[in-house]
Coordinates of C-alpha atoms and ligand atoms in Angstrom, one line a residue:
X1 CA 3.0 -3.6 44.1
X2 CA 5.6 -3.4 41.3
X3 CA 5.6 -0.6 38.8
X4 CA 8.6 -0.1 36.6
X5 CA 7.9 3.4 35.5
X6 CA 10.9 3.6 33.1
X7 CA 9.6 0.7 31.0
X8 CA 6.1 2.2 31.0
X9 CA 7.5 5.5 29.9
X10 CA 9.7 3.9 27.3
X11 CA 6.6 2.4 25.8
X12 CA 4.8 5.7 25.9
X13 CA 7.8 7.6 24.4
X14 CA 8.3 5.1 21.6
X15 CA 5.1 6.5 20.1
X16 CA 7.1 9.6 19.4
X17 CA 9.8 7.7 17.5
X18 CA 12.2 10.6 17.5
X19 CA 12.8 11.1 21.2
X20 CA 16.1 10.1 22.7
X21 CA 14.5 7.1 24.3
X22 CA 17.7 5.2 23.9
X23 CA 18.9 7.2 26.9
X24 CA 16.4 5.5 29.2
X25 CA 18.3 3.2 31.4
X26 CA 18.6 -0.3 30.0
X27 CA 17.8 -3.2 32.3
X28 CA 19.6 -3.0 35.6
X29 CA 21.4 0.3 34.6
X30 CA 19.6 2.4 37.1
X31 CA 20.6 -0.1 39.8
X32 CA 24.3 0.1 39.5
X33 CA 26.2 -2.4 41.7
X34 CA 27.5 -0.6 44.8
X35 CA 31.0 0.7 44.7
X36 CA 32.2 -0.3 41.2
X37 CA 31.2 -0.5 37.6
X38 CA 30.8 -4.3 37.1
X39 CA 32.7 -4.1 33.8
X40 CA 36.0 -3.0 35.4
X41 CA 38.7 -5.5 36.1
X42 CA 39.4 -5.6 39.8
X43 CA 43.3 -5.3 39.7
X44 CA 45.8 -3.7 37.4
X45 CA 47.2 -7.2 36.6
X46 CA 43.7 -8.4 35.6
X47 CA 43.4 -5.2 33.5
X48 CA 46.5 -5.9 31.6
X49 CA 45.4 -9.5 31.0
X50 CA 42.0 -8.3 29.8
X51 CA 43.6 -6.3 27.0
X52 CA 46.1 -9.0 25.9
X53 CA 45.7 -9.8 22.3
X54 CA 43.2 -7.0 21.5
X55 CA 43.7 -5.9 18.0
X56 CA 41.9 -2.9 16.5
X57 CA 41.7 -2.0 12.8
X58 CA 45.2 -1.0 11.5
X59 CA 44.0 2.5 10.5
X60 CA 42.4 3.1 13.9
X61 CA 43.7 6.5 15.3
X62 CA 45.2 6.3 18.7
X63 CA 46.7 9.0 20.9
X64 CA 46.2 11.7 23.4
X65 CA 44.6 15.2 23.6
X66 CA 45.8 18.4 25.2
X67 CA 44.8 22.1 25.3
X68 CA 47.2 25.0 24.9
X69 CA 46.4 26.9 28.2
X70 CA 46.7 23.7 30.2
X71 CA 50.2 22.8 29.0
X72 CA 52.0 25.5 27.1
X73 CA 52.8 28.0 29.8
X74 CA 53.6 31.7 29.5
X75 CA 50.1 32.8 28.6
X76 CA 49.2 36.0 30.4
X77 CA 46.8 37.9 28.3
X78 CA 43.6 35.8 28.0
X79 CA 40.3 35.2 29.7
X80 CA 41.9 32.5 32.0
X81 CA 44.8 34.6 33.1
X82 CA 42.3 37.4 33.9
X83 CA 40.2 34.9 35.9
X84 CA 43.3 33.8 37.9
X85 CA 44.1 37.4 38.6
X86 CA 40.5 38.1 39.7
X87 CA 41.1 35.6 42.6
X88 CA 37.6 35.1 43.8
X89 CA 34.3 34.3 42.2
X90 CA 30.9 36.0 42.9
X91 CA 30.1 33.4 45.6
X92 CA 33.4 34.1 47.4
X93 CA 35.2 30.9 46.4
X94 CA 38.7 31.0 44.8
X95 CA 38.5 31.2 41.0
X96 CA 41.1 28.4 40.9
X97 CA 41.6 26.0 43.9
X98 CA 44.2 27.3 46.3
X99 CA 44.6 30.4 44.0
X100 CA 46.9 28.5 41.7
X101 CA 48.0 30.0 38.4
X102 CA 48.8 28.1 35.2
X103 CA 52.1 30.0 35.0
X104 CA 54.6 27.9 33.1
X105 CA 52.2 24.9 33.2
X106 CA 54.1 22.0 31.5
X107 CA 56.2 24.5 29.5
X108 CA 55.2 22.7 26.3
X109 CA 55.7 25.9 24.3
X110 CA 59.4 25.4 24.8
X111 CA 59.5 21.6 25.3
X112 CA 57.3 20.3 22.5
X113 CA 60.1 17.9 21.7
X114 CA 59.5 16.1 25.0
X115 CA 55.8 15.8 24.2
X116 CA 56.6 14.4 20.8
X117 CA 59.0 11.9 22.2
X118 CA 56.4 10.7 24.6
X119 CA 53.9 10.2 21.9
X120 CA 56.4 8.3 19.7
X121 CA 57.3 6.1 22.7
X122 CA 53.6 5.3 23.2
X123 CA 53.2 4.4 19.6
X124 CA 50.4 7.1 19.1
X125 CA 49.1 7.7 15.6
X126 CA 47.2 11.0 16.5
X127 CA 47.8 14.0 18.7
X128 CA 45.0 16.5 19.4
X129 CA 46.2 19.9 20.6
X130 CA 44.8 23.4 20.6
X131 CA 46.4 26.5 19.2
X132 CA 46.2 29.6 21.4
X133 CA 44.4 32.6 19.9
X134 CA 46.0 35.0 22.5
X135 CA 49.5 33.9 21.3
X136 CA 48.6 34.0 17.6
X137 CA 46.9 37.4 17.8
X138 CA 48.2 39.1 21.0
X139 CA 46.8 42.4 19.8
X140 CA 43.7 43.0 17.7
X141 CA 44.6 42.5 14.1
X142 CA 48.3 41.7 14.8
X143 CA 49.1 38.1 13.9
X144 CA 52.4 36.7 15.1
X145 CA 53.9 34.9 12.1
X146 CA 56.5 33.2 14.2
X147 CA 53.9 31.7 16.4
X148 CA 51.9 30.4 13.5
X149 CA 55.1 29.0 12.0
X150 CA 55.9 27.2 15.3
X151 CA 52.5 25.5 15.3
X152 CA 53.0 24.6 11.6
X153 CA 56.4 23.1 12.5
X154 CA 54.8 21.0 15.3
X155 CA 52.3 19.6 12.8
X156 CA 55.0 18.8 10.4
X157 CA 57.2 17.1 13.0
X158 CA 54.2 15.0 14.2
X159 CA 53.5 13.9 10.6
X160 CA 57.1 12.9 10.0
X161 CA 56.8 10.7 13.1
X162 CA 53.7 9.0 11.7
X163 CA 51.3 11.0 14.1
X164 CA 48.3 12.8 12.6
X165 CA 47.8 16.2 14.2
X166 CA 44.3 17.2 15.1
X167 CA 44.1 20.9 15.7
X168 CA 41.5 22.5 17.9
X169 CA 40.9 26.2 17.2
X170 CA 39.4 27.2 20.5
X171 CA 39.7 25.3 23.7
X172 CA 38.2 27.5 26.5
X173 CA 40.5 30.5 25.9
X174 CA 40.4 33.8 24.0
X175 CA 42.6 37.0 24.1
X176 CA 42.1 39.6 26.8
X177 CA 41.4 42.3 24.1
X178 CA 38.5 40.1 22.8
X179 CA 37.1 39.8 26.3
X180 CA 37.4 43.6 26.8
X181 CA 35.2 44.1 23.7
X182 CA 32.5 42.0 25.3
X183 CA 33.7 38.6 23.9
X184 CA 31.1 36.0 22.9
X185 CA 28.3 38.0 24.3
X186 CA 28.3 40.4 21.3
X187 CA 27.5 39.1 17.8
X188 CA 29.6 41.7 16.1
X189 CA 32.7 40.3 17.8
X190 CA 32.3 37.1 15.7
X191 CA 34.1 39.0 13.0
X192 CA 37.3 38.9 15.1
X193 CA 37.0 35.2 15.5
X194 CA 36.5 34.9 11.8
X195 CA 39.7 36.8 11.1
X196 CA 41.6 34.6 13.5
X197 CA 40.4 31.3 12.0
X198 CA 41.0 32.6 8.5
X199 CA 44.7 33.4 9.3
X200 CA 45.2 30.2 11.3
X201 CA 43.6 27.8 9.0
X202 CA 45.3 29.3 6.0
X203 CA 48.7 28.8 7.5
X204 CA 48.0 25.3 8.9
X205 CA 45.9 23.8 6.2
X206 CA 48.9 22.4 4.3
X207 CA 49.9 20.4 7.4
X208 CA 46.6 19.4 8.9
X209 CA 43.8 17.1 7.8
X210 CA 41.9 16.6 11.1
X211 CA 40.3 19.6 12.9
X212 CA 38.2 20.2 15.9
X213 CA 36.6 23.6 15.8
X214 CA 35.5 24.7 19.3
X215 CA 36.0 22.5 22.3
X216 CA 32.8 21.7 24.3
X217 CA 30.9 24.8 23.5
X218 CA 28.0 23.5 25.5
X219 CA 30.1 23.0 28.7
X220 CA 31.9 26.3 28.1
X221 CA 28.7 28.3 28.0
X222 CA 27.2 26.5 31.1
X223 CA 30.4 26.8 33.2
X224 CA 30.9 30.5 32.4
X225 CA 27.4 31.9 32.5
X226 CA 25.2 29.4 34.5
X227 CA 27.4 27.7 37.1
X228 CA 29.8 30.7 37.3
X229 CA 32.8 28.4 37.9
X230 CA 34.8 29.4 34.8
X231 CA 35.3 32.9 33.3
X232 CA 33.6 35.3 33.1
X233 CA 32.0 33.7 36.2
X234 CA 28.4 34.9 35.7
X235 CA 25.9 32.9 37.6
X236 CA 22.4 31.9 36.5
X237 CA 22.5 34.3 33.6
X238 CA 20.4 32.0 31.4
X239 CA 19.7 34.5 28.7
X240 CA 23.3 35.6 28.2
X241 CA 24.3 31.9 28.3
X242 CA 22.0 31.2 25.5
X243 CA 23.3 34.2 23.5
X244 CA 26.9 33.0 24.0
X245 CA 25.9 29.4 23.1
X246 CA 24.3 30.7 19.9
X247 CA 27.4 32.8 19.0
X248 CA 29.6 29.8 19.5
X249 CA 27.5 27.8 17.2
X250 CA 27.9 30.5 14.5
X251 CA 31.7 30.6 15.3
X252 CA 31.8 26.8 14.7
X253 CA 30.1 27.3 11.3
X254 CA 32.6 30.0 10.4
X255 CA 35.5 27.8 11.5
X256 CA 34.2 24.9 9.4
X257 CA 33.9 27.0 6.4
X258 CA 37.3 28.5 6.8
X259 CA 38.9 25.1 7.2
X260 CA 37.2 23.8 4.1
X261 CA 37.9 26.8 2.0
X262 CA 41.6 26.9 3.0
X263 CA 42.0 23.2 2.4
X264 CA 40.6 23.3 -1.1
X265 CA 44.0 23.0 -2.7
X266 CA 45.2 20.1 -0.5
X267 CA 45.5 16.5 -1.7
X268 CA 43.0 15.2 0.8
X269 CA 39.7 16.7 2.0
X270 CA 39.8 17.9 5.6
X271 CA 37.9 16.1 8.4
X272 CA 36.0 18.6 10.5
X273 CA 34.8 17.7 14.0
X274 CA 33.2 19.5 16.9
X275 CA 34.4 18.0 20.2
X276 CA 31.2 18.2 22.1
X277 CA 30.8 17.5 25.9
X278 CA 28.5 14.5 26.6
X279 CA 27.1 13.8 30.0
X280 CA 24.9 10.7 30.4
X281 CA 21.9 11.6 32.5
X282 CA 19.9 8.9 34.2
X283 CA 16.8 9.0 36.5
X284 CA 17.8 8.4 40.1
X285 CA 19.2 5.1 41.2
X286 CA 16.7 2.9 42.9
X287 CA 19.2 1.5 45.3
X288 CA 19.8 5.1 46.6
X289 CA 16.1 5.9 46.8
X290 CA 14.4 2.6 47.4
X291 CA 10.8 2.2 46.7
X292 CA 8.8 2.7 49.9
X293 CA 5.9 0.5 51.1
X294 CA 3.5 3.0 52.5
X295 CA 0.9 4.2 49.9
X296 CA 1.6 8.0 50.1
X297 CA 5.4 7.9 50.0
X298 CA 5.0 5.3 47.3
X299 CA 2.9 7.7 45.3
X300 CA 5.6 10.4 45.7
X301 CA 8.3 8.0 44.8
X302 CA 6.5 7.0 41.6
X303 CA 5.9 10.7 40.7
X304 CA 9.6 11.4 41.4
X305 CA 10.6 8.5 39.2
X306 CA 8.4 9.6 36.3
X307 CA 9.5 13.3 36.5
X308 CA 13.1 12.4 36.9
X309 CA 12.9 10.1 33.9
X310 CA 11.3 12.9 31.8
X311 CA 13.9 15.5 33.0
X312 CA 16.8 13.1 32.4
X313 CA 15.6 12.6 28.8
X314 CA 15.2 16.3 28.4
X315 CA 18.7 16.9 29.7
X316 CA 20.2 14.2 27.5
X317 CA 18.4 15.8 24.5
X318 CA 19.4 19.4 25.2
X319 CA 22.9 18.7 26.3
X320 CA 23.9 15.9 24.0
X321 CA 21.7 15.9 20.9
X322 CA 20.3 19.3 20.0
X323 CA 23.5 20.4 18.2
X324 CA 24.2 17.0 16.6
X325 CA 20.6 17.0 15.3
X326 CA 21.2 20.4 13.7
X327 CA 24.5 19.3 12.2
X328 CA 23.6 15.8 11.0
X329 CA 19.8 15.9 10.5
X330 CA 19.1 19.5 9.5
X331 CA 18.5 22.7 11.4
X332 CA 14.8 22.8 12.1
X333 CA 14.2 19.4 13.5
X334 CA 10.9 19.4 15.3
X335 CA 11.5 16.9 18.1
X336 CA 8.2 17.0 19.9
X337 CA 7.8 17.2 23.0
X338 CA 11.2 19.0 23.4
X339 CA 10.9 21.3 20.4
X340 CA 14.2 23.1 21.0
X341 CA 14.8 23.9 17.3
X342 CA 11.2 25.1 16.8
X343 CA 11.3 27.4 19.9
X344 CA 14.8 28.6 18.9
X345 CA 13.5 29.4 15.4
X346 CA 10.7 31.5 16.9
X347 CA 13.4 33.3 18.9
X348 CA 15.1 34.1 15.6
X349 CA 17.8 31.5 15.7
X350 CA 16.5 29.7 12.6
X351 CA 19.2 30.7 10.1
X352 CA 22.0 30.0 12.5
X353 CA 20.7 26.5 13.2
X354 CA 20.2 25.8 9.5
X355 CA 23.7 26.9 8.8
X356 CA 25.0 24.2 11.0
X357 CA 23.9 21.5 8.7
X358 CA 26.8 19.4 7.3
X359 CA 29.4 21.5 9.0
X360 CA 31.1 18.4 10.4
X361 CA 32.4 15.2 8.8
X362 CA 32.8 13.2 12.0
X363 CA 31.4 13.3 15.5
X364 CA 33.9 14.3 18.2
X365 CA 32.9 12.9 21.5
X366 CA 34.3 14.1 24.9
X367 CA 32.8 12.1 27.7
X368 CA 33.8 11.8 31.4
X369 CA 30.8 11.1 33.7
X370 CA 27.2 10.3 34.2
X371 CA 24.8 12.1 36.4
X372 CA 21.6 11.0 38.2
X373 CA 18.5 13.2 38.2
X374 CA 16.2 13.3 41.2
X375 CA 13.7 15.6 42.9
X376 CA 13.9 16.0 46.7
X377 CA 13.5 18.4 49.5
X378 CA 16.0 21.3 49.3
X379 CA 19.0 20.5 51.4
X380 CA 19.5 22.9 54.3
X381 CA 21.8 23.6 57.1
X382 CA 24.9 21.3 57.2
X383 CA 23.4 19.3 54.3
X384 CA 23.2 22.3 52.0
X385 CA 25.8 22.1 49.2
X386 CA 28.1 25.1 49.2
X387 CA 28.2 25.4 45.4
X388 CA 27.2 23.7 42.2
X389 CA 29.8 21.4 40.6
X390 CA 29.6 18.9 37.7
X391 CA 29.0 16.2 40.3
X392 CA 26.3 18.1 42.1
X393 CA 24.2 20.5 40.0
X394 CA 21.0 21.6 41.6
X395 CA 18.2 24.2 41.4
X396 CA 15.9 25.1 44.2
X397 CA 12.3 25.2 42.9
X398 CA 9.2 26.6 44.6
X399 CA 7.8 24.8 47.7
X400 CA 11.3 24.0 49.0
X401 CA 11.8 21.3 46.3
X402 CA 15.2 20.8 44.7
X403 CA 16.0 19.3 41.3
X404 CA 19.4 17.7 41.3
X405 CA 21.7 16.1 38.8
X406 CA 24.5 14.4 40.7
X407 CA 26.9 11.5 41.0
X408 CA 25.8 8.7 43.3
X409 CA 27.5 8.4 46.6
X410 CA 29.2 5.1 47.5
X411 CA 30.6 4.5 44.1
X412 CA 34.2 4.3 43.0
X413 CA 35.3 7.8 42.0
X414 CA 38.3 9.6 40.4
X415 CA 40.1 12.6 41.7
X416 CA 37.4 14.9 40.2
X417 CA 34.7 13.1 42.1
X418 CA 33.3 11.5 38.9
X419 CA 32.0 7.9 38.8
X420 CA 34.4 5.5 37.2
X421 CA 32.1 4.0 34.6
X422 CA 33.5 2.9 31.3
X423 CA 30.1 1.5 30.5
X424 CA 28.6 5.0 30.2
X425 CA 30.9 5.8 27.3
X426 CA 29.9 2.5 25.7
X427 CA 26.2 3.3 26.1
X428 CA 26.8 6.7 24.6
X429 CA 28.6 5.2 21.6
X430 CA 25.7 2.9 21.0
X431 CA 23.2 5.7 21.3
X432 CA 25.0 8.0 18.9
X433 CA 25.6 5.3 16.4
X434 CA 21.9 4.4 16.5
X435 CA 20.8 8.0 16.0
X436 CA 23.3 9.1 13.4
X437 CA 24.2 5.7 11.7
X438 CA 26.2 7.0 8.8
X439 CA 28.5 9.4 10.8
X440 CA 31.9 8.2 11.9
X441 CA 32.8 8.8 15.5
X442 CA 36.1 9.8 17.1
X443 CA 36.5 9.9 20.8
X444 CA 38.2 13.3 21.2
X445 CA 38.6 13.1 25.0
X446 CA 38.2 10.3 27.5
X447 CA 40.2 9.5 30.6
X448 CA 40.3 9.7 34.4
X449 CA 42.2 11.5 37.1
X450 CA 44.2 9.1 39.2
X451 CA 47.7 9.8 40.7
X452 CA 48.2 6.1 41.5
X453 CA 47.3 4.9 37.9
X454 CA 45.6 1.9 39.4
X455 CA 42.1 3.1 38.6
X456 CA 43.2 4.5 35.2
X457 CA 44.5 1.2 34.0
X458 CA 41.4 -0.7 35.1
X459 CA 39.2 2.0 33.5
X460 CA 41.0 2.0 30.2
X461 CA 41.2 -1.8 30.0
X462 CA 37.5 -2.1 30.4
X463 CA 36.8 0.6 27.9
X464 CA 39.2 -0.8 25.3
X465 CA 37.7 -4.2 25.6
X466 CA 34.1 -3.1 25.3
X467 CA 34.9 -0.7 22.3
X468 CA 36.7 -3.6 20.6
X469 CA 33.7 -5.8 21.0
X470 CA 31.4 -3.2 19.6
X471 CA 33.7 -2.7 16.6
X472 CA 33.9 -6.5 16.0
X473 CA 30.1 -6.7 16.0
X474 CA 30.1 -3.8 13.6
X475 CA 27.7 -1.9 15.8
X476 CA 29.7 1.4 15.8
X477 CA 31.8 3.2 13.2
X478 CA 34.5 4.3 15.6
X479 CA 37.6 5.8 14.0
X480 CA 39.8 6.7 16.9
X481 CA 40.4 7.1 20.6
X482 CA 42.2 10.0 22.2
X483 CA 43.0 9.9 25.9
X484 CA 42.7 12.9 28.1
X485 CA 45.5 13.6 28.6
X486 CA 49.2 13.2 27.6
X487 CA 50.6 14.5 30.9
X488 CA 49.5 16.0 34.2
X489 CA 48.5 19.6 33.5
X490 CA 46.6 22.7 34.7
X491 CA 43.1 21.4 35.2
X492 CA 41.2 24.8 35.0
X493 CA 39.3 25.6 38.2
X494 CA 40.8 22.5 39.9
X495 CA 44.4 23.8 39.4
X496 CA 47.2 21.2 39.4
X497 CA 45.5 18.8 41.8
X498 CA 43.8 16.2 39.5
X499 CA 46.2 14.0 37.7
X500 CA 44.8 13.0 34.3
X501 CA 48.2 12.4 32.7
X502 CA 49.5 9.2 31.1
X503 CA 52.8 10.9 32.1
X504 CA 53.5 12.5 35.5
X505 CA 54.8 16.1 35.2
X506 CA 57.2 17.6 37.6
X507 CA 56.1 21.2 37.6
X508 CA 59.4 22.4 38.9
X509 CA 61.8 20.7 36.4
X510 CA 59.2 20.0 33.7
X511 CA 60.4 16.4 33.5
X512 CA 57.7 14.0 32.3
X513 CA 57.7 10.4 33.5
X514 CA 55.5 7.6 32.2
X515 CA 52.9 6.0 34.4
X516 CA 54.1 2.6 33.5
X517 CA 50.9 0.6 34.1
X518 CA 48.7 2.5 31.6
X519 CA 51.5 3.3 29.2
X520 CA 52.7 -0.3 28.9
X521 CA 49.2 -1.5 28.4
X522 CA 48.4 1.1 25.7
X523 CA 51.7 0.5 24.0
X524 CA 50.8 -3.2 23.7
X525 CA 47.3 -2.5 22.3
X526 CA 48.5 0.3 19.9
X527 CA 51.4 -1.8 18.7
X528 CA 49.3 -4.9 18.1
X529 CA 46.7 -2.9 16.2
X530 CA 49.3 -1.4 13.9
X531 CA 50.3 -4.8 12.6
X532 CA 48.6 -5.7 9.3
Ligands
LIG601 C1 38.0 19.6 28.9 C2 39.4 19.5 29.3 C3 39.5 19.2 30.8 C4 38.9 17.9 31.0 C5 39.0 17.3 32.4 C6 37.2 18.5 29.5 O1 35.9 18.9 29.6 O2 37.9 19.7 27.5 O3 40.1 20.7 29.0 O4 40.8 19.3 31.3 O5 37.5 18.0 30.7 O6 38.5 18.2 33.4

């Protein structure tokens, strides 16, 4: 008996026109070839060859992204330094692997020149970095002019080198005094954020055209209040997580307004983006859970497949589209049968959602991994996972059933345990272009952690080639690509272990050294694309 439930469901869902049916796996996608993504060149040499002659539009924005806490060093009065001091999480695990502390990180606060040189050497035309609230306003209401000036100078130096700065106003960190007042959990605290963005955007507006407001507010709320793996480390606190999420949405609206108001006298209008975290959820892989022959197991398998498909659509909708719908299609979008906006309006969020409309000019896409949804019996004993992680999220439901969203085993991974799949970014670009056809996209973060650079170069080559082909076919309006990240840095809860950098950092001497394979390949593509 052959039943392809995803096709049947696609047909059923198409009736509802507005569902994210594009997220249903396309043919063969739920049966990934074992071990590798078929689109990746097998060797670094093949990767370099694959990108030879690729030429992107001459105004395409190329570069790298970083975040203040991960590179600047010397930040000791914010939520993350408090988290490091705390040492252990509620579940007993270290707050940061091996109890590492960001400390001096890459010392970029003092060594920005080195970062600038590296960007110039690469031929970058954009650099996305975040400014640190706890440095700008170390005490409530006391703004450090010298710090703001230094950030302004960085922007100026970047521009003089032909590199557009993109400034992020909040990338996972806030001052300790803000945390002590209850942080994002209290609505009245939004006023503090408003004062911070007002000061910062006023000072930087003459130097900055491209802005990203709040980095990955969806991931930030989930990691801090649901998974408990980032500060403040609360676990399964769904209601507070939703409150924080809502306040971050309002904070984004405030930031967008402040940017626009403070840029009013500039020659060019600002471009406001929100860099949102995108995970590509798929129903379970049929090579991992093959279809059984026996009638009863087959029935369960079909049920599992149907439910997993519905849940993966739901996750894609809630995680990837809810906010974008509010921004680009208007606050109270019905979206039956996942009426998030409707339910949220009943809960009193209506005005906050409506206010999001048109707060962004471009879509900022951060994407790293995909995740497969499945139902199964709860894992126990030695099989029981010790903790949730982005590659193994699970909830135990009644009757000993577990709902999981996880990476598939036996597939090529990076140092974070994430599948190496450039094709999931490509799918995402198609989906977003399809749903919001008139909105330009910029990839605000994409990359992979690999000390050897061999996987990174294959990954990037495949992605560049596929993006180039989508652009040539005029299927996407992609304006730029920013690699995560410029140099090895402090990777939050994973400490210094994962190596995402195009440059290797020596954390004793703060020397940066290019990873030649990826850097040479990018230099060639960036260079060729700049030629008229
Ligand atoms: C964050 C970065 C982080 C990267 C890799 C993204 O979600 O924005 O700060 O370093 O993932 O873990």
